[in-house]
Coordinates of C-alpha atoms and ligand atoms in Angstrom, one line a residue:
X1 CA 57.5 4.3 -2.0
X2 CA 58.7 6.4 -4.8
X3 CA 56.6 6.4 -7.8
X4 CA 59.0 6.4 -10.5
X5 CA 62.2 4.2 -10.1
X6 CA 64.5 3.4 -12.4
X7 CA 66.5 0.7 -10.6
X8 CA 69.2 0.2 -13.2
X9 CA 69.3 4.1 -14.0
X10 CA 69.8 4.0 -10.1
X11 CA 72.6 1.8 -9.8
X12 CA 74.3 3.1 -13.1
X13 CA 74.1 6.6 -11.0
X14 CA 76.1 5.0 -8.0
X15 CA 78.5 3.3 -10.6
X16 CA 79.1 7.0 -12.0
X17 CA 79.3 8.6 -8.4
X18 CA 82.1 6.1 -7.3
X19 CA 84.1 6.1 -10.6
X20 CA 84.6 9.5 -10.6
X21 CA 86.3 8.9 -6.9
X22 CA 88.3 6.5 -8.0
X23 CA 89.2 7.9 -11.3
X24 CA 88.1 4.7 -13.0
X25 CA 89.5 4.6 -16.6
X26 CA 86.4 5.5 -18.9
X27 CA 86.4 2.7 -21.1
X28 CA 86.2 0.5 -17.7
X29 CA 83.2 2.4 -16.8
X30 CA 81.6 1.9 -20.2
X31 CA 82.3 -2.0 -20.1
X32 CA 80.9 -2.1 -16.5
X33 CA 77.9 0.1 -17.4
X34 CA 76.3 -2.6 -19.1
X35 CA 75.7 -6.2 -18.9
X36 CA 77.9 -8.6 -21.2
X37 CA 75.0 -10.8 -22.0
X38 CA 71.6 -10.9 -21.8
X39 CA 69.7 -14.1 -21.9
X40 CA 65.8 -14.2 -22.7
X41 CA 63.9 -17.6 -22.7
X42 CA 60.4 -18.1 -23.3
X43 CA 59.4 -21.5 -22.3
X44 CA 56.0 -23.7 -22.4
X45 CA 54.9 -25.6 -19.2
X46 CA 52.0 -27.7 -18.7
X47 CA 49.9 -26.8 -15.9
X48 CA 48.2 -28.9 -13.1
X49 CA 44.6 -28.7 -15.3
X50 CA 46.5 -29.6 -18.3
X51 CA 46.4 -26.2 -19.9
X52 CA 49.9 -25.0 -21.2
X53 CA 51.4 -21.7 -20.2
X54 CA 54.5 -19.9 -21.6
X55 CA 56.9 -18.1 -19.4
X56 CA 59.3 -15.6 -20.1
X57 CA 62.8 -16.3 -18.1
X58 CA 66.2 -14.1 -17.9
X59 CA 69.6 -14.5 -16.9
X60 CA 71.4 -11.4 -17.0
X61 CA 75.1 -11.7 -16.9
X62 CA 76.8 -8.7 -16.1
X63 CA 80.8 -9.2 -15.3
X64 CA 82.8 -12.3 -15.2
X65 CA 86.4 -10.8 -14.9
X66 CA 87.2 -11.8 -11.3
X67 CA 85.3 -15.2 -11.8
X68 CA 82.1 -17.0 -13.2
X69 CA 79.0 -15.1 -13.3
X70 CA 77.3 -15.5 -9.7
X71 CA 73.5 -14.2 -8.5
X72 CA 70.4 -15.3 -7.8
X73 CA 67.0 -16.5 -9.7
X74 CA 64.1 -14.5 -8.8
X75 CA 60.6 -15.6 -9.1
X76 CA 58.1 -12.8 -8.9
X77 CA 55.2 -11.2 -11.0
X78 CA 57.2 -7.9 -11.3
X79 CA 60.7 -9.4 -12.6
X80 CA 61.6 -7.2 -15.8
X81 CA 64.8 -7.2 -17.7
X82 CA 65.4 -3.6 -16.2
X83 CA 65.7 -4.9 -12.7
X84 CA 67.7 -7.7 -13.4
X85 CA 70.4 -5.7 -15.0
X86 CA 70.4 -3.6 -11.9
X87 CA 70.6 -6.1 -9.4
X88 CA 73.4 -8.3 -11.7
X89 CA 75.4 -5.2 -11.6
X90 CA 74.8 -5.1 -7.7
X91 CA 76.3 -8.6 -7.7
X92 CA 79.4 -8.0 -9.2
X93 CA 79.7 -4.9 -7.0
X94 CA 79.3 -7.4 -4.1
X95 CA 82.0 -10.1 -5.1
X96 CA 84.4 -7.8 -5.8
X97 CA 84.0 -5.8 -2.7
X98 CA 84.0 -8.8 -0.8
X99 CA 87.0 -10.3 -2.9
X100 CA 85.7 -13.6 -3.1
X101 CA 86.4 -14.9 -6.9
X102 CA 82.9 -14.4 -8.8
X103 CA 81.6 -11.8 -11.0
X104 CA 77.9 -10.8 -11.5
X105 CA 74.6 -12.1 -12.8
X106 CA 71.0 -12.5 -11.5
X107 CA 68.0 -14.3 -13.4
X108 CA 64.5 -14.8 -13.2
X109 CA 60.7 -15.8 -14.4
X110 CA 58.4 -13.0 -14.4
X111 CA 55.5 -15.1 -12.5
X112 CA 54.0 -15.6 -9.2
X113 CA 55.1 -18.6 -7.7
X114 CA 52.3 -18.5 -4.6
X115 CA 49.4 -18.8 -7.1
X116 CA 51.0 -21.9 -8.3
X117 CA 51.1 -25.6 -6.8
X118 CA 54.4 -27.0 -5.9
X119 CA 54.6 -29.5 -9.0
X120 CA 53.4 -26.5 -11.2
X121 CA 56.8 -24.4 -9.9
X122 CA 59.1 -27.2 -9.8
X123 CA 58.1 -28.0 -13.7
X124 CA 58.7 -24.1 -14.1
X125 CA 62.2 -24.4 -12.5
X126 CA 63.2 -27.5 -14.8
X127 CA 61.8 -26.2 -17.7
X128 CA 63.7 -22.8 -17.6
X129 CA 66.8 -24.6 -16.4
X130 CA 66.4 -26.5 -19.7
X131 CA 66.3 -23.8 -21.6
X132 CA 69.0 -21.8 -20.0
X133 CA 71.3 -24.9 -21.2
X134 CA 74.8 -24.3 -21.2
X135 CA 74.3 -20.7 -20.4
X136 CA 74.7 -21.8 -16.7
X137 CA 77.4 -23.9 -15.4
X138 CA 79.9 -24.7 -12.3
X139 CA 82.6 -22.8 -13.8
X140 CA 80.7 -20.1 -16.1
X141 CA 77.5 -18.8 -14.1
X142 CA 76.3 -20.3 -10.7
X143 CA 72.5 -19.2 -9.6
X144 CA 71.6 -19.1 -6.1
X145 CA 67.9 -18.5 -4.4
X146 CA 66.7 -15.0 -4.1
X147 CA 63.2 -13.9 -3.8
X148 CA 60.7 -16.3 -4.3
X149 CA 63.5 -19.2 -4.4
X150 CA 64.6 -21.3 -2.0
X151 CA 66.7 -24.4 -1.6
X152 CA 64.3 -26.6 -3.2
X153 CA 64.3 -24.5 -6.3
X154 CA 68.0 -25.1 -6.4
X155 CA 68.1 -28.6 -6.3
X156 CA 65.6 -29.1 -8.8
X157 CA 67.8 -26.8 -11.1
X158 CA 70.9 -29.1 -9.7
X159 CA 69.1 -32.1 -10.9
X160 CA 67.8 -30.7 -14.2
X161 CA 71.3 -29.6 -15.3
X162 CA 72.8 -33.1 -14.2
X163 CA 70.3 -34.9 -16.2
X164 CA 69.7 -33.0 -19.3
X165 CA 73.5 -32.2 -20.4
X166 CA 75.7 -35.7 -21.0
X167 CA 78.3 -35.0 -18.0
X168 CA 80.6 -38.2 -17.5
X169 CA 80.8 -37.0 -13.8
X170 CA 77.5 -35.8 -12.4
X171 CA 78.5 -35.3 -9.2
X172 CA 81.3 -32.5 -10.4
X173 CA 78.0 -30.6 -11.5
X174 CA 76.3 -30.0 -8.0
X175 CA 78.4 -26.4 -8.1
X176 CA 76.3 -25.6 -10.9
X177 CA 73.7 -24.0 -8.1
X178 CA 74.5 -22.9 -4.6
X179 CA 71.9 -22.4 -1.3
X180 CA 71.1 -26.2 -2.3
X181 CA 69.7 -28.1 0.7
X182 CA 72.0 -29.7 3.2
X183 CA 71.5 -33.3 1.8
X184 CA 72.2 -32.3 -1.7
X185 CA 75.5 -30.9 -1.4
X186 CA 74.3 -27.3 0.4
X187 CA 76.5 -25.8 2.9
X188 CA 75.8 -25.5 6.8
X189 CA 75.2 -22.1 7.6
X190 CA 73.9 -20.7 3.8
X191 CA 70.6 -20.4 4.8
X192 CA 70.8 -17.9 7.5
X193 CA 73.9 -16.1 6.0
X194 CA 72.7 -13.1 4.2
X195 CA 70.8 -12.2 7.8
X196 CA 74.1 -13.3 9.4
X197 CA 76.0 -11.0 7.5
X198 CA 73.4 -8.1 8.2
X199 CA 74.0 -9.1 11.6
X200 CA 77.9 -8.6 11.9
X201 CA 77.5 -5.2 10.0
X202 CA 74.7 -4.0 12.7
X203 CA 77.3 -5.5 15.5
X204 CA 80.5 -3.5 14.3
X205 CA 78.4 -0.6 13.8
X206 CA 77.0 -0.4 17.4
X207 CA 80.5 -1.0 18.5
X208 CA 82.0 2.1 16.6
X209 CA 78.9 4.0 17.5
X210 CA 79.1 2.7 21.2
X211 CA 75.5 1.9 21.0
X212 CA 74.4 -0.7 23.2
X213 CA 72.2 -3.3 21.3
X214 CA 70.3 -5.0 23.9
X215 CA 67.3 -3.6 25.1
X216 CA 67.0 -1.8 21.8
X217 CA 64.4 -2.1 19.2
X218 CA 63.8 -2.9 15.7
X219 CA 61.2 -3.1 12.7
X220 CA 61.7 -5.5 10.0
X221 CA 60.2 -5.5 6.5
X222 CA 59.6 -8.6 4.7
X223 CA 59.6 -11.9 7.1
X224 CA 61.1 -14.4 4.2
X225 CA 64.6 -15.8 4.4
X226 CA 66.4 -12.8 5.3
X227 CA 64.2 -10.9 7.6
X228 CA 63.0 -14.1 9.4
X229 CA 66.4 -15.0 10.3
X230 CA 67.5 -11.5 10.9
X231 CA 64.6 -11.2 13.4
X232 CA 66.1 -14.1 15.1
X233 CA 69.4 -12.8 15.4
X234 CA 68.6 -9.8 16.5
X235 CA 66.5 -11.2 19.3
X236 CA 69.5 -13.5 20.3
X237 CA 71.2 -10.0 21.0
X238 CA 68.4 -8.8 23.2
X239 CA 66.7 -6.5 20.5
X240 CA 63.2 -6.7 20.4
X241 CA 61.4 -6.8 16.8
X242 CA 58.5 -4.0 17.7
X243 CA 57.1 -4.0 13.9
X244 CA 57.1 -6.6 11.0
X245 CA 55.5 -6.6 7.4
X246 CA 55.6 -8.3 4.4
X247 CA 53.5 -8.1 0.9
X248 CA 49.9 -9.3 3.3
X249 CA 50.4 -6.3 5.5
X250 CA 52.0 -4.9 8.3
X251 CA 52.1 -5.9 12.3
X252 CA 52.8 -3.9 15.5
X253 CA 54.0 -5.3 19.1
X254 CA 54.9 -2.8 22.0
X255 CA 56.4 -5.4 23.7
X256 CA 58.0 -7.0 21.0
X257 CA 57.3 -10.4 18.8
X258 CA 58.2 -13.8 19.7
X259 CA 60.0 -14.1 16.3
X260 CA 60.6 -18.2 16.6
X261 CA 57.3 -18.4 16.8
X262 CA 56.6 -15.9 13.9
X263 CA 59.2 -17.4 11.5
X264 CA 57.4 -20.8 12.4
X265 CA 54.4 -19.4 11.4
X266 CA 55.6 -17.8 8.2
X267 CA 56.9 -21.2 7.5
X268 CA 53.4 -22.7 7.6
X269 CA 51.8 -20.2 6.1
X270 CA 53.7 -18.3 3.6
X271 CA 53.2 -14.7 5.0
X272 CA 52.7 -12.9 8.2
X273 CA 49.1 -13.1 7.8
X274 CA 46.9 -14.6 10.2
X275 CA 49.2 -14.4 13.1
X276 CA 47.7 -14.1 16.2
X277 CA 49.9 -12.1 18.1
X278 CA 50.6 -7.9 17.8
X279 CA 48.0 -5.3 15.8
X280 CA 47.9 -4.6 12.2
X281 CA 49.0 -1.1 11.2
X282 CA 49.0 0.5 7.9
X283 CA 52.3 0.7 5.9
X284 CA 52.8 4.2 6.8
X285 CA 52.4 3.7 10.4
X286 CA 55.1 0.8 10.1
X287 CA 57.4 3.3 8.8
X288 CA 56.6 5.7 11.8
X289 CA 57.3 3.2 14.4
X290 CA 59.4 4.3 17.5
X291 CA 62.4 1.9 17.0
X292 CA 66.0 2.1 16.7
X293 CA 67.0 -0.2 14.0
X294 CA 65.6 -0.7 10.5
X295 CA 66.4 -3.9 8.5
X296 CA 64.5 -3.6 4.9
X297 CA 64.4 -7.2 3.7
X298 CA 62.0 -7.3 0.9
X299 CA 61.9 -5.6 -2.5
X300 CA 63.8 -2.8 -3.8
X301 CA 62.2 1.4 -3.8
X302 CA 60.6 0.7 -0.6
X303 CA 62.2 3.8 1.2
X304 CA 60.8 7.0 -0.7
X305 CA 61.1 10.2 0.6
X306 CA 57.9 10.1 2.8
X307 CA 59.1 6.8 4.3
X308 CA 62.9 8.8 4.7
X309 CA 61.0 11.6 6.9
X310 CA 58.8 9.2 8.7
X311 CA 61.3 6.6 9.9
X312 CA 62.8 7.1 13.4
X313 CA 65.5 4.8 13.7
X314 CA 69.1 5.3 14.3
X315 CA 70.3 2.8 11.3
X316 CA 69.0 1.5 8.3
X317 CA 70.9 -2.1 7.7
X318 CA 69.3 -3.1 4.0
X319 CA 69.0 -6.4 3.8
X320 CA 67.3 -6.1 0.5
X321 CA 69.0 -5.2 -2.6
X322 CA 68.3 -1.4 -3.3
X323 CA 65.4 -0.9 -0.9
X324 CA 66.1 2.9 -0.5
X325 CA 65.7 5.8 -3.4
X326 CA 68.5 8.2 -3.7
X327 CA 66.2 11.0 -2.5
X328 CA 65.1 9.3 0.2
X329 CA 69.0 8.4 1.3
X330 CA 70.0 12.6 1.0
X331 CA 66.8 13.1 3.5
X332 CA 68.2 10.4 5.8
X333 CA 71.6 11.8 5.4
X334 CA 70.2 15.1 6.4
X335 CA 68.7 13.4 9.6
X336 CA 71.6 11.8 10.4
X337 CA 70.2 8.2 10.2
X338 CA 72.9 5.6 9.2
X339 CA 72.7 3.3 5.8
X340 CA 74.5 0.2 5.9
X341 CA 74.4 -0.2 2.0
X342 CA 73.1 -3.6 0.6
X343 CA 76.3 -4.3 -1.5
X344 CA 77.9 -4.4 1.9
X345 CA 75.2 -5.4 4.4
X346 CA 73.5 -8.2 2.5
X347 CA 76.7 -9.8 0.8
X348 CA 77.1 -12.7 3.5
X349 CA 74.7 -14.6 1.2
X350 CA 76.7 -14.5 -1.9
X351 CA 80.0 -15.3 0.6
X352 CA 78.7 -18.5 1.9
X353 CA 77.8 -19.5 -1.6
X354 CA 81.3 -19.1 -2.2
X355 CA 82.2 -21.5 0.6
X356 CA 79.3 -23.8 -0.8
X357 CA 81.1 -23.9 -4.3
X358 CA 84.5 -24.4 -3.1
X359 CA 83.1 -27.2 -0.6
X360 CA 81.3 -28.9 -3.8
X361 CA 84.5 -28.7 -5.8
X362 CA 87.0 -30.2 -3.3
X363 CA 84.1 -33.0 -2.1
X364 CA 84.2 -31.7 1.3
X365 CA 81.9 -30.8 4.2
X366 CA 82.6 -28.1 6.6
X367 CA 81.1 -27.7 10.2
X368 CA 78.7 -24.8 11.2
X369 CA 81.4 -23.3 13.4
X370 CA 84.0 -23.2 10.3
X371 CA 81.5 -21.3 7.9
X372 CA 80.4 -18.8 10.5
X373 CA 84.0 -18.0 11.5
X374 CA 84.9 -17.4 8.0
X375 CA 81.8 -15.4 7.2
X376 CA 82.2 -13.2 10.5
X377 CA 85.8 -12.5 10.0
X378 CA 85.2 -11.5 6.2
X379 CA 82.3 -9.3 7.0
X380 CA 83.8 -7.4 10.0
X381 CA 87.4 -7.0 7.6
X382 CA 85.2 -5.8 4.8
X383 CA 82.7 -3.4 6.9
X384 CA 86.1 -1.6 8.2
X385 CA 87.4 -1.4 4.5
X386 CA 84.3 0.5 4.0
X387 CA 83.8 2.4 7.1
X388 CA 87.8 3.7 6.4
X389 CA 87.3 4.6 2.8
X390 CA 84.1 6.2 3.5
X391 CA 86.1 8.6 6.5
X392 CA 89.4 9.1 4.6
X393 CA 87.7 10.0 1.4
X394 CA 84.2 11.5 2.6
X395 CA 82.0 9.6 0.6
X396 CA 79.2 7.6 1.9
X397 CA 79.5 4.2 3.1
X398 CA 77.3 3.3 -0.1
X399 CA 79.6 5.3 -2.5
X400 CA 82.8 3.7 -0.4
X401 CA 81.8 0.1 -0.9
X402 CA 81.4 0.6 -4.5
X403 CA 84.6 2.3 -4.6
X404 CA 86.5 -0.5 -3.3
X405 CA 84.6 -2.8 -5.7
X406 CA 85.6 -0.4 -8.6
X407 CA 89.2 -0.5 -7.6
X408 CA 89.6 -4.1 -7.7
X409 CA 87.9 -4.5 -11.0
X410 CA 90.1 -1.4 -11.8
X411 CA 93.3 -3.4 -11.5
X412 CA 92.4 -6.4 -12.9
X413 CA 91.4 -4.8 -16.4
X414 CA 94.5 -2.3 -15.8
X415 CA 96.6 -5.7 -15.7
X416 CA 94.9 -8.0 -18.5
X417 CA 94.4 -5.2 -21.2
X418 CA 91.2 -5.7 -23.6
X419 CA 91.6 -8.9 -25.6
X420 CA 92.7 -8.8 -28.8
Ligands
LIG701 N1 70.2 -13.6 -4.0 C1 71.4 -13.4 -3.3 C2 72.0 -11.8 -3.4 O1 71.2 -11.2 -4.0 C3 72.3 -14.5 -3.0 C4 73.0 -14.6 -4.4 C5 74.1 -15.6 -4.5 O2 74.4 -16.4 -3.3 O3 74.7 -15.9 -5.5 O4 72.9 -11.5 -3.0

């Protein structure tokens, strides 16, 4: 882990690099270098013991040129304005890259949801949604799950939004959030969508490299929604998961974990701690494990210079946002470790969020096969576009992904001009 990591600064660096490659006009680069709106709210919530605590919540709206602001809500004790600005910008690049009619945004509340009861988390969510008021909306800004939030959080947000604003047609407001439960308007395939997208990227990479996935090994950092589903989907392809880790520690299994059991354990206990199989190892040893693939699926800035030198894998598929420090990326490039960058690798989540939003707006319910098939085609098409751009222009896949996003945004700015 690198000591200093200014996430927003790092993302700006990629923007500048890609803007130069595609010769993005300076004024467009200047617009995209900052979020449009930064909403910060403070709100009181009653705790179970009768006391009252004031929380700080954010919604950063980076860009809505191509469609409504779109992106997750993060509950974590480290949530900060700077990080959310970076994450909101990344959502703009993801939506533009995937060619879905959304912009980018990100929000969050600075607190540790693990140290609160379900009732407290519900009241925090409802007061936060109330405080955001009309700053969110199904045609304006559409939140989704992220680190520390899930489908239940989204349903509370939806319900609060519907009930606190006087809408004639409440059901039309379902699309104010995506990533909901199936009962309350969620889409088939949304929960596993991010991991499924990562898997499509991995299989495309393996096809290009003539790399047989069956019988190979992988390590996964973070075993929440993205990491857990990635483990299950990799196992289906015959890849064995030999190392896992989360905020509670790291585990190694030479023969490979039974990922279904591990996922069940995490569902019941909230983390991998106490899992009866595998041996406990140190964080540094995890990064040095002998494996073919690495899926970081936790927080940003996890792969610093030391980790880049230690990793023995051939491929890093970034399920998390911003897991690799730029200094580490240079070392990995020298060591011929491939990286499928976050804005491509984990964009399956926002893509199926878009499908959920379309279903809500049209009062439709699509079968899992329909969602899976659409996602697969879109991921593979975009993977191919990124790969082609990277080869043609001799840039990294990350810069290629940014370039494709910026080209789309640049064209829209050129056609629309700047008001008035
Ligand atoms: N939080 C996810 C992300 O970082 C999903 C966002 C969404 O579905 O809007 O991409």
